[in-house]
Tab-separated table of C-alpha atoms and ligand atoms in Angstrom:
chain	number	residue	atom	x	y	z
A	564	MET	CA	-3.537	12.440	76.520
A	565	LYS	CA	-1.058	14.753	74.870
A	566	SER	CA	0.876	11.908	73.333
A	567	LEU	CA	-2.440	10.414	72.183
A	568	GLY	CA	-3.166	13.732	70.485
A	569	GLU	CA	0.252	13.761	68.789
A	570	GLU	CA	-0.238	10.171	67.651
A	571	ALA	CA	-3.646	11.034	66.147
A	572	LYS	CA	-2.254	14.135	64.380
A	573	ALA	CA	0.552	12.155	62.819
A	574	LEU	CA	-1.887	9.505	61.608
A	575	ILE	CA	-4.257	12.108	60.173
A	576	GLN	CA	-1.453	13.742	58.218
A	577	LYS	CA	-0.358	10.394	56.807
A	578	ALA	CA	-3.865	9.306	55.843
A	579	THR	CA	-4.175	8.778	52.082
A	580	ASP	CA	-7.906	8.361	51.652
A	581	LEU	CA	-11.213	9.309	53.222
A	582	LYS	CA	-11.838	5.858	54.625
A	583	GLN	CA	-8.578	5.897	56.554
A	584	LEU	CA	-9.476	9.344	57.842
A	585	ASN	CA	-12.836	8.139	59.087
A	586	ASP	CA	-11.229	5.131	60.784
A	587	ILE	CA	-8.885	7.488	62.626
A	588	ARG	CA	-11.829	9.667	63.647
A	589	VAL	CA	-13.669	6.669	65.072
A	590	ALA	CA	-10.562	5.293	66.805
A	591	PHE	CA	-9.742	8.514	68.616
A	592	LEU	CA	-12.888	10.624	68.822
A	593	GLY	CA	-15.636	8.009	68.529
A	594	LYS	CA	-17.955	6.998	71.385
A	595	LYS	CA	-15.631	4.131	72.226
A	596	GLY	CA	-12.567	5.991	71.040
A	597	LYS	CA	-9.246	6.394	72.809
A	598	LEU	CA	-9.980	9.940	73.984
A	599	LYS	CA	-13.337	8.925	75.482
A	600	ASN	CA	-11.660	6.011	77.239
A	601	ILE	CA	-9.276	8.370	79.006
A	602	LEU	CA	-12.094	10.765	79.934
A	603	LYS	CA	-13.914	7.856	81.530
A	604	THR	CA	-11.089	7.548	84.021
A	605	LEU	CA	-11.440	11.197	85.126
A	606	GLY	CA	-13.710	10.180	88.002
A	607	LYS	CA	-10.709	9.208	90.085
A	608	LEU	CA	-9.196	12.699	89.843
A	609	SER	CA	-9.679	15.810	91.929
A	610	PRO	CA	-12.099	18.488	90.645
A	611	GLU	CA	-9.174	20.783	89.668
A	612	GLU	CA	-7.379	18.056	87.865
A	613	ARG	CA	-10.616	17.020	86.258
A	614	LYS	CA	-11.221	20.542	85.010
A	615	GLU	CA	-7.697	20.888	83.682
A	616	ILE	CA	-7.765	17.496	81.939
A	617	GLY	CA	-11.278	18.151	80.632
A	618	GLN	CA	-10.124	21.411	79.063
A	619	LEU	CA	-7.092	19.721	77.610
A	620	ALA	CA	-9.277	16.946	76.215
A	621	ASN	CA	-11.571	19.505	74.589
A	622	LYS	CA	-8.633	21.376	73.143
A	623	ILE	CA	-7.140	18.208	71.700
A	624	LYS	CA	-10.545	17.188	70.375
A	625	GLU	CA	-11.012	20.550	68.667
A	626	GLU	CA	-7.531	20.460	67.205
A	627	LEU	CA	-8.068	16.966	65.894
A	628	GLU	CA	-11.442	17.845	64.409
A	629	GLU	CA	-9.965	20.813	62.676
A	630	LEU	CA	-7.084	18.771	61.362
A	631	LEU	CA	-9.487	16.025	60.233
A	632	LYS	CA	-11.533	18.602	58.395
A	633	SER	CA	-8.636	20.185	56.566
A	634	GLN	CA	-7.143	16.774	55.736
A	635	GLU	CA	-10.546	15.712	54.466
A	636	THR	CA	-10.679	18.755	52.190
A	637	THR	CA	-7.184	18.022	50.898
A	638	LEU	CA	-7.995	14.359	50.222
A	639	LYS	CA	-11.301	15.184	48.555
A	640	GLN	CA	-9.512	17.662	46.324
A	641	LYS	CA	-6.886	15.063	45.477
A	642	ALA	CA	-9.556	12.459	44.716
A	643	LEU	CA	-11.344	14.921	42.453
A	644	GLU	CA	-8.147	15.794	40.640
A	645	GLU	CA	-7.394	12.095	40.191
A	646	GLU	CA	-10.874	11.499	38.828
A	647	LEU	CA	-10.607	14.408	36.413
A	648	ARG	CA	-7.217	13.187	35.279
A	649	LYS	CA	-8.600	9.690	34.595
A	650	GLU	CA	-11.649	10.944	32.783
A	651	LYS	CA	-9.747	13.369	30.630
A	652	ILE	CA	-10.486	12.939	26.924
A	653	ASP	CA	-7.750	13.780	24.458
A	654	ILE	CA	-9.742	15.093	21.522
A	655	THR	CA	-6.598	15.217	19.410
A	656	LEU	CA	-6.317	11.390	19.398
A	657	PRO	CA	-7.388	9.736	16.110
A	658	ALA	CA	-10.874	8.212	16.273
A	659	SER	CA	-11.280	4.448	16.167
A	660	TRP	CA	-11.125	3.132	12.585
A	661	ILE	CA	-14.350	2.946	10.598
A	662	ASP	CA	-14.133	0.613	7.620
A	663	ILE	CA	-15.686	2.199	4.551
A	664	GLY	CA	-16.619	-0.214	1.801
A	665	SER	CA	-15.279	0.066	-1.727
A	666	SER	CA	-16.012	-1.696	-5.002
A	667	HIS	CA	-14.357	-5.056	-5.445
A	668	PRO	CA	-11.334	-4.686	-7.783
A	669	VAL	CA	-12.942	-7.038	-10.335
A	670	ILE	CA	-16.149	-4.998	-10.353
A	671	SER	CA	-14.379	-1.640	-10.569
A	672	THR	CA	-12.270	-3.008	-13.431
A	673	LEU	CA	-15.439	-4.280	-15.123
A	674	ILE	CA	-17.128	-0.914	-14.713
A	675	GLY	CA	-14.027	0.968	-15.881
A	676	ILE	CA	-13.727	-1.161	-19.041
A	677	SER	CA	-17.464	-0.867	-19.729
A	678	GLU	CA	-17.281	2.923	-19.449
A	679	ILE	CA	-14.559	3.089	-22.092
A	680	PHE	CA	-16.734	1.188	-24.593
A	681	ILE	CA	-19.889	3.044	-23.585
A	682	SER	CA	-18.049	6.301	-24.347
A	683	MET	CA	-17.471	4.943	-27.878
A	684	GLY	CA	-21.177	4.239	-28.393
A	685	PHE	CA	-21.491	0.616	-27.269
A	686	SER	CA	-24.431	-0.366	-25.087
A	687	VAL	CA	-24.496	-3.089	-22.446
A	688	ALA	CA	-26.203	-6.436	-23.176
A	689	GLU	CA	-26.681	-9.363	-20.842
A	690	GLY	CA	-27.268	-13.088	-21.031
A	691	PRO	CA	-27.836	-15.901	-18.529
A	692	GLU	CA	-25.026	-17.758	-16.795
A	693	VAL	CA	-26.938	-21.027	-17.164
A	694	GLU	CA	-26.880	-21.399	-20.915
A	695	LYS	CA	-27.999	-23.693	-23.728
A	696	GLU	CA	-25.237	-25.642	-25.461
A	697	GLU	CA	-26.748	-24.371	-28.667
A	698	TYR	CA	-25.945	-20.741	-27.854
A	699	ASN	CA	-22.660	-21.422	-26.104
A	700	PHE	CA	-21.331	-23.710	-28.861
A	701	ASP	CA	-23.455	-24.758	-31.886
A	702	MET	CA	-24.523	-21.369	-33.134
A	703	LEU	CA	-21.014	-20.051	-32.582
A	704	ASN	CA	-19.763	-22.528	-35.157
A	705	ILE	CA	-18.152	-24.711	-32.518
A	706	PRO	CA	-18.530	-28.263	-33.859
A	707	LYS	CA	-19.758	-31.100	-31.650
A	708	ASP	CA	-16.293	-32.649	-31.531
A	709	HIS	CA	-14.491	-29.399	-30.673
A	710	PRO	CA	-12.145	-29.779	-27.683
A	711	ALA	CA	-13.793	-26.790	-25.961
A	712	ARG	CA	-16.821	-29.027	-25.429
A	713	ASP	CA	-14.743	-31.528	-23.527
A	714	MET	CA	-16.346	-32.557	-20.229
A	715	GLN	CA	-13.191	-31.329	-18.505
A	716	ASP	CA	-13.740	-27.713	-19.542
A	717	THR	CA	-17.481	-27.319	-19.245
A	718	PHE	CA	-19.743	-27.601	-16.218
A	719	PHE	CA	-22.846	-29.553	-17.237
A	720	LEU	CA	-26.161	-29.426	-15.422
A	721	ASN	CA	-28.361	-32.506	-15.081
A	722	ASN	CA	-30.948	-31.117	-17.504
A	723	GLY	CA	-28.324	-30.797	-20.260
A	724	ASP	CA	-27.827	-27.052	-19.871
A	725	ILE	CA	-24.371	-25.775	-19.084
A	726	LEU	CA	-22.710	-22.935	-17.216
A	727	ARG	CA	-21.572	-20.670	-20.042
A	728	THR	CA	-17.856	-21.043	-20.741
A	729	HIS	CA	-17.558	-17.563	-22.283
A	730	THR	CA	-19.698	-14.465	-22.870
A	731	SER	CA	-19.864	-15.181	-26.638
A	732	PRO	CA	-23.386	-16.691	-26.422
A	733	VAL	CA	-24.570	-13.130	-25.723
A	734	GLN	CA	-23.477	-12.366	-29.316
A	735	VAL	CA	-25.922	-15.004	-30.535
A	736	ARG	CA	-28.749	-13.882	-28.257
A	737	THR	CA	-28.289	-10.260	-29.295
A	738	MET	CA	-28.201	-10.984	-33.020
A	739	LEU	CA	-31.295	-13.204	-32.723
A	740	THR	CA	-33.320	-10.372	-31.221
A	741	ARG	CA	-31.841	-7.243	-32.826
A	742	LYS	CA	-30.986	-6.274	-36.349
A	743	PRO	CA	-27.811	-4.367	-37.338
A	744	PRO	CA	-26.400	-1.879	-36.677
A	745	ILE	CA	-25.395	-3.521	-33.405
A	746	ALA	CA	-22.701	-2.270	-31.012
A	747	ILE	CA	-22.787	-4.045	-27.677
A	748	ILE	CA	-20.563	-5.157	-24.869
A	749	ALA	CA	-21.599	-8.037	-22.614
A	750	PRO	CA	-19.877	-8.231	-19.235
A	751	GLY	CA	-20.504	-11.157	-16.919
A	752	ARG	CA	-19.453	-14.330	-15.151
A	753	VAL	CA	-18.235	-17.382	-17.014
A	754	TYR	CA	-17.279	-20.859	-15.800
A	755	ARG	CA	-14.593	-23.379	-16.696
A	756	LYS	CA	-13.194	-26.418	-14.935
A	757	ASP	CA	-9.860	-24.853	-14.232
A	758	ALA	CA	-8.079	-23.802	-11.047
A	759	ASP	CA	-4.496	-22.635	-10.520
A	760	PRO	CA	-2.720	-19.332	-9.726
A	761	THR	CA	-3.910	-17.795	-13.021
A	762	HIS	CA	-7.213	-19.669	-13.549
A	763	SER	CA	-10.374	-19.666	-11.482
A	764	PRO	CA	-13.419	-21.897	-12.153
A	765	MET	CA	-15.518	-18.729	-12.176
A	766	PHE	CA	-14.200	-15.561	-13.741
A	767	HIS	CA	-15.478	-12.528	-15.626
A	768	GLN	CA	-15.337	-11.652	-19.292
A	769	ILE	CA	-16.396	-8.751	-21.429
A	770	GLU	CA	-17.616	-9.570	-24.889
A	771	GLY	CA	-17.748	-6.983	-27.626
A	772	LEU	CA	-19.738	-7.158	-30.849
A	773	LEU	CA	-20.139	-4.643	-33.618
A	774	VAL	CA	-22.174	-5.468	-36.720
A	775	ASP	CA	-22.991	-3.103	-39.557
A	776	GLU	CA	-22.348	-2.646	-43.249
A	777	ASN	CA	-18.694	-2.281	-44.213
A	778	VAL	CA	-17.181	-3.101	-40.841
A	779	THR	CA	-13.532	-4.007	-41.320
A	780	PHE	CA	-10.632	-5.419	-39.353
A	781	ARG	CA	-9.272	-1.879	-39.305
A	782	ASP	CA	-12.287	-0.787	-37.219
A	783	LEU	CA	-11.553	-3.610	-34.800
A	784	LYS	CA	-7.911	-2.544	-34.494
A	785	GLY	CA	-8.843	1.092	-33.958
A	786	ILE	CA	-11.401	0.354	-31.240
A	787	LEU	CA	-9.076	-2.033	-29.393
A	788	LYS	CA	-6.183	0.426	-29.609
A	789	ILE	CA	-8.293	3.157	-28.004
A	790	PHE	CA	-9.434	0.703	-25.344
A	791	LEU	CA	-5.980	-0.686	-24.493
A	792	GLU	CA	-4.344	2.742	-24.425
A	793	SER	CA	-6.953	4.093	-22.037
A	794	VAL	CA	-6.440	1.162	-19.673
A	795	PHE	CA	-2.659	0.735	-19.870
A	796	GLY	CA	-1.513	4.175	-21.011
A	797	LYS	CA	-0.625	5.758	-24.354
A	798	ASP	CA	2.821	4.179	-24.443
A	799	VAL	CA	1.637	0.574	-24.252
A	800	GLY	CA	2.875	-1.648	-27.091
A	801	ILE	CA	0.089	-3.492	-28.963
A	802	ARG	CA	0.417	-6.358	-31.443
A	803	PHE	CA	-2.105	-8.531	-33.244
A	804	ARG	CA	-1.143	-12.185	-33.642
A	805	PRO	CA	-2.977	-14.537	-36.036
A	806	SER	CA	-5.031	-17.045	-34.056
A	807	TYR	CA	-8.064	-19.265	-34.330
A	808	PHE	CA	-11.593	-19.116	-32.935
A	809	PRO	CA	-14.422	-21.078	-34.571
A	810	PHE	CA	-16.735	-18.031	-34.492
A	811	THR	CA	-14.375	-15.479	-36.042
A	812	GLU	CA	-12.512	-15.436	-39.353
A	813	PRO	CA	-9.877	-14.135	-39.512
A	814	SER	CA	-9.078	-14.381	-35.811
A	815	ALA	CA	-6.380	-12.740	-33.768
A	816	GLU	CA	-5.039	-12.637	-30.287
A	817	VAL	CA	-3.860	-9.278	-29.009
A	818	ASP	CA	-0.741	-8.848	-26.918
A	819	ILE	CA	0.357	-5.788	-24.992
A	820	SER	CA	3.923	-4.966	-23.963
A	821	CYS	CA	4.659	-6.458	-20.551
A	822	THR	CA	3.295	-4.236	-17.755
A	823	VAL	CA	6.094	-5.389	-15.436
A	824	CYS	CA	9.280	-5.060	-17.539
A	825	GLY	CA	7.947	-2.755	-20.271
A	826	GLY	CA	8.962	-5.208	-22.990
A	827	LYS	CA	12.508	-6.121	-21.999
A	828	GLY	CA	11.563	-9.631	-20.944
A	829	CYS	CA	10.957	-10.875	-17.403
A	830	ARG	CA	9.437	-13.706	-15.395
A	831	VAL	CA	5.864	-12.443	-15.836
A	832	CYS	CA	6.054	-12.337	-19.671
A	833	LYS	CA	8.273	-15.424	-19.704
A	834	GLY	CA	11.051	-13.461	-21.367
A	835	THR	CA	8.977	-12.512	-24.430
A	836	GLY	CA	8.227	-8.905	-23.478
A	837	TRP	CA	4.560	-9.492	-24.451
A	838	LEU	CA	1.402	-10.466	-22.591
A	839	GLU	CA	-1.674	-11.964	-24.206
A	840	ILE	CA	-4.667	-9.826	-23.357
A	841	LEU	CA	-7.671	-10.751	-25.510
A	842	GLY	CA	-9.123	-12.726	-28.401
A	843	CYS	CA	-10.907	-11.172	-31.349
A	844	GLY	CA	-11.743	-11.421	-35.013
A	845	MET	CA	-14.277	-10.763	-37.766
A	846	VAL	CA	-17.625	-12.487	-37.180
A	847	ASP	CA	-17.589	-15.795	-39.077
A	848	PRO	CA	-20.234	-15.972	-41.877
A	849	ASN	CA	-21.452	-19.234	-40.337
A	850	VAL	CA	-22.417	-17.357	-37.167
A	851	PHE	CA	-24.312	-14.756	-39.220
A	852	LYS	CA	-26.148	-17.556	-41.009
A	853	ALA	CA	-27.125	-19.186	-37.708
A	854	VAL	CA	-28.789	-15.963	-36.538
A	855	ASN	CA	-30.296	-15.023	-39.918
A	856	ILE	CA	-28.118	-12.052	-40.692
A	857	ASP	CA	-27.034	-11.782	-44.339
A	858	PRO	CA	-23.227	-12.196	-44.429
A	859	ASP	CA	-23.104	-10.646	-47.879
A	860	LYS	CA	-24.656	-7.446	-46.628
A	861	TYR	CA	-23.224	-7.211	-43.135
A	862	SER	CA	-19.869	-7.695	-41.528
A	863	GLY	CA	-18.772	-7.339	-37.941
A	864	PHE	CA	-16.115	-7.877	-35.378
A	865	ALA	CA	-16.144	-9.475	-31.963
A	866	PHE	CA	-13.730	-9.613	-29.090
A	867	GLY	CA	-13.588	-11.187	-25.668
A	868	LEU	CA	-11.362	-10.474	-22.729
A	869	GLY	CA	-10.897	-11.692	-19.168
A	870	ILE	CA	-11.523	-9.030	-16.562
A	871	GLU	CA	-9.453	-10.694	-13.827
A	872	ARG	CA	-6.548	-10.892	-16.252
A	873	ILE	CA	-6.791	-7.167	-17.016
A	874	ALA	CA	-7.003	-6.357	-13.297
A	875	MET	CA	-4.023	-8.617	-12.563
A	876	LEU	CA	-1.885	-7.060	-15.300
A	877	LYS	CA	-2.895	-3.520	-14.423
A	878	TYR	CA	-2.323	-3.929	-10.692
A	879	ARG	CA	0.427	-6.567	-10.980
A	880	ILE	CA	-1.450	-9.158	-8.971
A	881	THR	CA	0.263	-12.521	-9.371
A	882	ASP	CA	-2.382	-14.903	-8.011
A	883	ILE	CA	-5.979	-14.781	-9.284
A	884	ARG	CA	-7.210	-16.365	-6.045
A	885	LEU	CA	-6.374	-13.155	-4.146
A	886	LEU	CA	-9.274	-11.603	-6.055
A	887	PHE	CA	-11.734	-14.054	-4.522
A	888	GLU	CA	-10.558	-14.205	-0.911
A	889	ASN	CA	-12.228	-10.894	-0.044
A	890	ASN	CA	-9.571	-9.794	2.359
A	891	MET	CA	-10.593	-6.164	2.917
A	892	ARG	CA	-6.976	-5.042	3.284
A	893	PHE	CA	-6.356	-6.428	-0.211
A	894	ASN	CA	-9.553	-5.163	-1.839
A	895	HIS	CA	-9.178	-1.626	-0.471
A	896	GLN	CA	-5.967	-1.059	-2.405
A	897	PHE	CA	-7.586	-0.879	-5.827
A	898	LYS	CA	-9.700	2.089	-6.716
A	899	GLY	CA	-10.743	1.484	-10.321
A	900	ILE	CA	-9.245	1.170	-13.764
A	901	ARG	CA	-9.077	4.803	-14.823
B	2297	LIG	N1	-14.867	-16.361	-26.462
B	2297	LIG	C1	-13.434	-16.340	-26.612
B	2297	LIG	C2	-12.806	-16.947	-25.368
B	2297	LIG	O1	-13.451	-17.061	-24.364
B	2297	LIG	C3	-12.905	-14.946	-26.795
B	2297	LIG	C4	-13.355	-14.327	-28.096
B	2297	LIG	C5	-14.512	-13.584	-28.149
B	2297	LIG	C6	-12.617	-14.477	-29.250
B	2297	LIG	C7	-14.933	-13.005	-29.326
B	2297	LIG	C8	-13.016	-13.910	-30.430
B	2297	LIG	C9	-14.149	-13.156	-30.453
B	2297	LIG	O2	-11.636	-17.308	-25.359
C-alpha cells in the first residue's frame, strides 16, 4: 500500500493537465481504484492488522487528496496563465491596413489644371461625348476631305454621330449660345482610334477659349506661360512653334523643356530637350463666321491640351495604359498637380 501511495504521488507530481489528474484520482482513489482493491482484501487479516492497515490507507488517501488538490491548484493557475498569455493584445502593434480612396491621377490633374484657369477668370463649359460631325469638324473649318475625318481616327456611330475626337466642338457650342466676352475651359473625354504606350482610344483634354475685342496672340502667350509655370515650375522652358490647325490662324504648338533631362536631351525628349505639350492659336475667322460672331469686331484664342500627357510628363509616367489599369498602389502615389 505504501509503494502504491508513492507511485500515485509521483504520478500526481508529473501530471501536466487536469484531465490526467482526474484519471489518477479515479485510478487510485475511485470506487474501483487501486486503494479500494487493497482494502477489499482486508477481510483476511486480523482485527489489529485491519485497524493498522485501515489507518494507513486513510492516511495515504488523505495525503493523496491533499496532493491532488494542490497539484490541481497549480495546474489551474498554469492553465490560466497560458490562457492570459495567448489572449494578450499588444496595443502597440500597427492596426490592419485600411485603404483610403484618393482621386484618380487623371482627375486630380484635370481638377488642378482647371483651378489654374478658374483663378484667371475662366469658367467651365461642357459638351457631349457623342457629338455631331458638324460641331466636331465642319464648323471648326475642318474640310470634308481633311485627314482627321479619316475612318481610322474617328469612332462613328450607326446614326452618323461620332464620339468627339477633341474638346474643340465645345468652342462651337459655347459661341452658338453665348456672346463675347467669353472665357471658358472645357475639360472632358475624347476618343480616337489609337492605342500604344502613349496613346489611348479614350483620353482627356482641356479646351480653352477666350473671345473679346482686341484679343491678341500676346494674351495667349501670357495665359499659357502662367499656366505652364504653375504646373511645371517657374524655371520651365517654354517655346512656341508655328503649326497648323484648321480652326486657328495663326496656329502654334507649345513645347516645354524636357521634364526628365531639363533640356540637355534624353530618351524621353528624343534628344531634342523639348516636349510638345499643347496646340493653340487665334480663332480662325471662318469659325467665327460659322457661329455668327463678327470677325472684324472680335478676336480670340483657343488652346487644347491632353490631360494624360500633362500627368505623364509631370509624374514621369512612361506608359499611358498605367493610368487606366486602376491599380490602387499606382493611383495612390499621385496627389494632384499643385
Ligand atoms: N483640338 C486640337 C487637338 O485636339 C487642339 C487645339 C485646340 C489646337 C484649340 C488649337 C486650338 O489636337
